[in-house]
Amino acid sequence: MILLLANIKQLLTFRGPSGPRAGRAQGEIGLVKNAAVLMKNGRVTAAGKEREVLRHPLAKKARVVEANGIVLPAFVDSHTHAVFAEPRLRDFSLRTQGVSYAGIRARGGGIISSVKAVRRQAPANMVSQLLERAERFLECGTATIEVKTGYGLDKKSELKMLEAVRAAASRTRLEMVPTLLAAHAVPPEFKGDSGKYLRYVLDEIVPAVVAGDLAQFADIFCERGYFTPEESRSYLNACLRRGLVPKIHAEQLSNYGGAWVGVKTGAVSADHLDYALPRDIRDLRRGGVVATLLPVSNFFLGLSRYPDARAFIAGCVPVALATDFNPGTAPCWNMQMVLSAACTHMKMTPEEALCAATINGAHALGAGDWTGTIEPGKQADLAVFDASDYRELCYYFGANLNKLTIKKGKTAYRKRDLIA
Ligand code: NIG
Ligand code: FE
């Protein structure tokens, strides 16, 4: 019950004012060298210089774990589509032949192919797939993820996805925050009639989701060929009236007005933002919306253009980073890969990127008051990495340096010794 994580070479606490970190504050990591963290009943009791933490009366009663590495708040991956039935390998092969995301959709791939697979999938299989994926997130140092629906697109299948999240969440230490993304695309039965489909979602799916308390957020793909800004605004407002907090896929493939809709509907985050303009950045700042950037999807799609993280930081918009884990644009659950892409392709500093992957990710889920930093009173969600300098987490790529993930004070993942 009482745990002392000792011998920490560098502890990144991200201690600071409440609220998401923007501008210069995005680069403040709260570094403590030669540190320790004391935890009791799932919460942090003390965190700081080891010699000071050891003086705490509870330290003598604690079980001691030697970190011998870097400790930071466990990653908060605030944007995933982690419930899906099959990888999209045909799409992948087509992409290697030069076919674009839009071109793949036109050839029967894309979101709708994932929908067909999810509709066929047995609920029990969906749960076991999600549990296997949960292990992979924990293994890479992530202890909280958001999970979107959006591959069901009818009442039965969207609820099946949310019920799978609920069932899996009760059997893993990974915390999963569910988001209804029924407005991901117009399913074939509605023959492109997006207005009619959104009415169906609001009349049939949303009430069932709310009655079952199955989701916390509502998201929509605001993009040409998917849902217009006007539709997105009235849909998200209707969801908000029913208690689902808005999030939005905005300005991913073109500048279309999604960021502004996010501001107008009080969205907690606007995500992707590849084509955001200076006015969008000003609006997001005024609206207090977190900009969630997903550079691994650009990497996987082989795009040369990345979201302009520097412009968001200069404009004092808090930036969060997430994987976007999904079968179409980001088959990646490792936040360390996201850190690499953010530093290399978006020129975020390691400090800014780590802040974006922890405390700002927590704020993108409205969870910044209890996770995302390491300080007394907060949930003990942290990860230990096999490194001597925190920048190694951004420097090595395609790697996993995590060796221990702790969620609510309990071991959620521990790397096995190579020699038994
Ligand atoms: O975040 N933009 C919409 N949704 C996903 C892609 C989903 C898919 O292709 O299956 C995204 O990139
Ligand atoms: Fe997404």
PDB file of C-alpha atoms and ligand atoms in Angstrom, residues 79 81 88 101 110-111 114 151 181 184 221 249 252 272 294 297 324 326-329, ligand 1:
ATOM      1  CA  HIS A  79      -6.799  10.483 -28.871  1.00  0.00           C
ATOM      2  CA  HIS A  81      -9.417   4.730 -32.045  1.00  0.00           C
ATOM      3  CA  ARG A  88      -6.059  -2.344 -42.911  1.00  0.00           C
ATOM      4  CA  TYR A 101      -5.943   8.417 -48.208  1.00  0.00           C
ATOM      5  CA  GLY A 110     -10.774   3.582 -45.497  1.00  0.00           C
ATOM      6  CA  ILE A 111     -13.107   4.012 -42.557  1.00  0.00           C
ATOM      7  CA  SER A 114     -13.184  -0.919 -40.781  1.00  0.00           C
ATOM      8  CA  TYR A 151     -16.254   2.047 -36.731  1.00  0.00           C
ATOM      9  CA  LEU A 181     -17.494   9.135 -32.523  1.00  0.00           C
ATOM     10  CA  HIS A 184     -16.991   9.622 -38.046  1.00  0.00           C
ATOM     11  CA  PHE A 221     -14.981  14.341 -38.173  1.00  0.00           C
ATOM     12  CA  HIS A 249     -11.395  16.219 -35.613  1.00  0.00           C
ATOM     13  CA  GLN A 252      -6.985  17.456 -40.777  1.00  0.00           C
ATOM     14  CA  HIS A 272      -5.151  17.114 -35.881  1.00  0.00           C
ATOM     15  CA  LEU A 294      -1.047  13.665 -33.976  1.00  0.00           C
ATOM     16  CA  SER A 297      -0.521   9.844 -38.558  1.00  0.00           C
ATOM     17  CA  ASP A 324      -4.300   8.609 -32.895  1.00  0.00           C
ATOM     18  CA  ASN A 326      -6.139   3.461 -35.491  1.00  0.00           C
ATOM     19  CA  PRO A 327      -5.962   0.982 -38.367  1.00  0.00           C
ATOM     20  CA  GLY A 328      -6.114   3.563 -41.169  1.00  0.00           C
ATOM     21  CA  THR A 329      -3.746   6.393 -40.375  1.00  0.00           C
TER      22      THR A 329
HETATM   23  O1  NIG B   1      -7.916  10.384 -36.852  1.00  0.00           O
HETATM   24  N1  NIG B   1      -9.813  11.418 -39.379  1.00  0.00           N
HETATM   25  C1  NIG B   1     -10.531  10.555 -39.040  1.00  0.00           C
HETATM   26  N2  NIG B   1     -10.231   9.503 -38.299  1.00  0.00           N
HETATM   27  C2  NIG B   1      -8.966   8.858 -38.198  1.00  0.00           C
HETATM   28  C3  NIG B   1      -8.720   7.961 -39.339  1.00  0.00           C
HETATM   29  C4  NIG B   1      -9.630   6.833 -39.275  1.00  0.00           C
HETATM   30  C5  NIG B   1      -9.388   5.766 -40.287  1.00  0.00           C
HETATM   31  O2  NIG B   1      -8.852   5.980 -41.375  1.00  0.00           O
HETATM   32  O3  NIG B   1      -9.809   4.669 -39.948  1.00  0.00           O
HETATM   33  C6  NIG B   1      -7.841   9.787 -37.898  1.00  0.00           C
HETATM   34  O4  NIG B   1      -6.875   9.933 -38.637  1.00  0.00           O
END
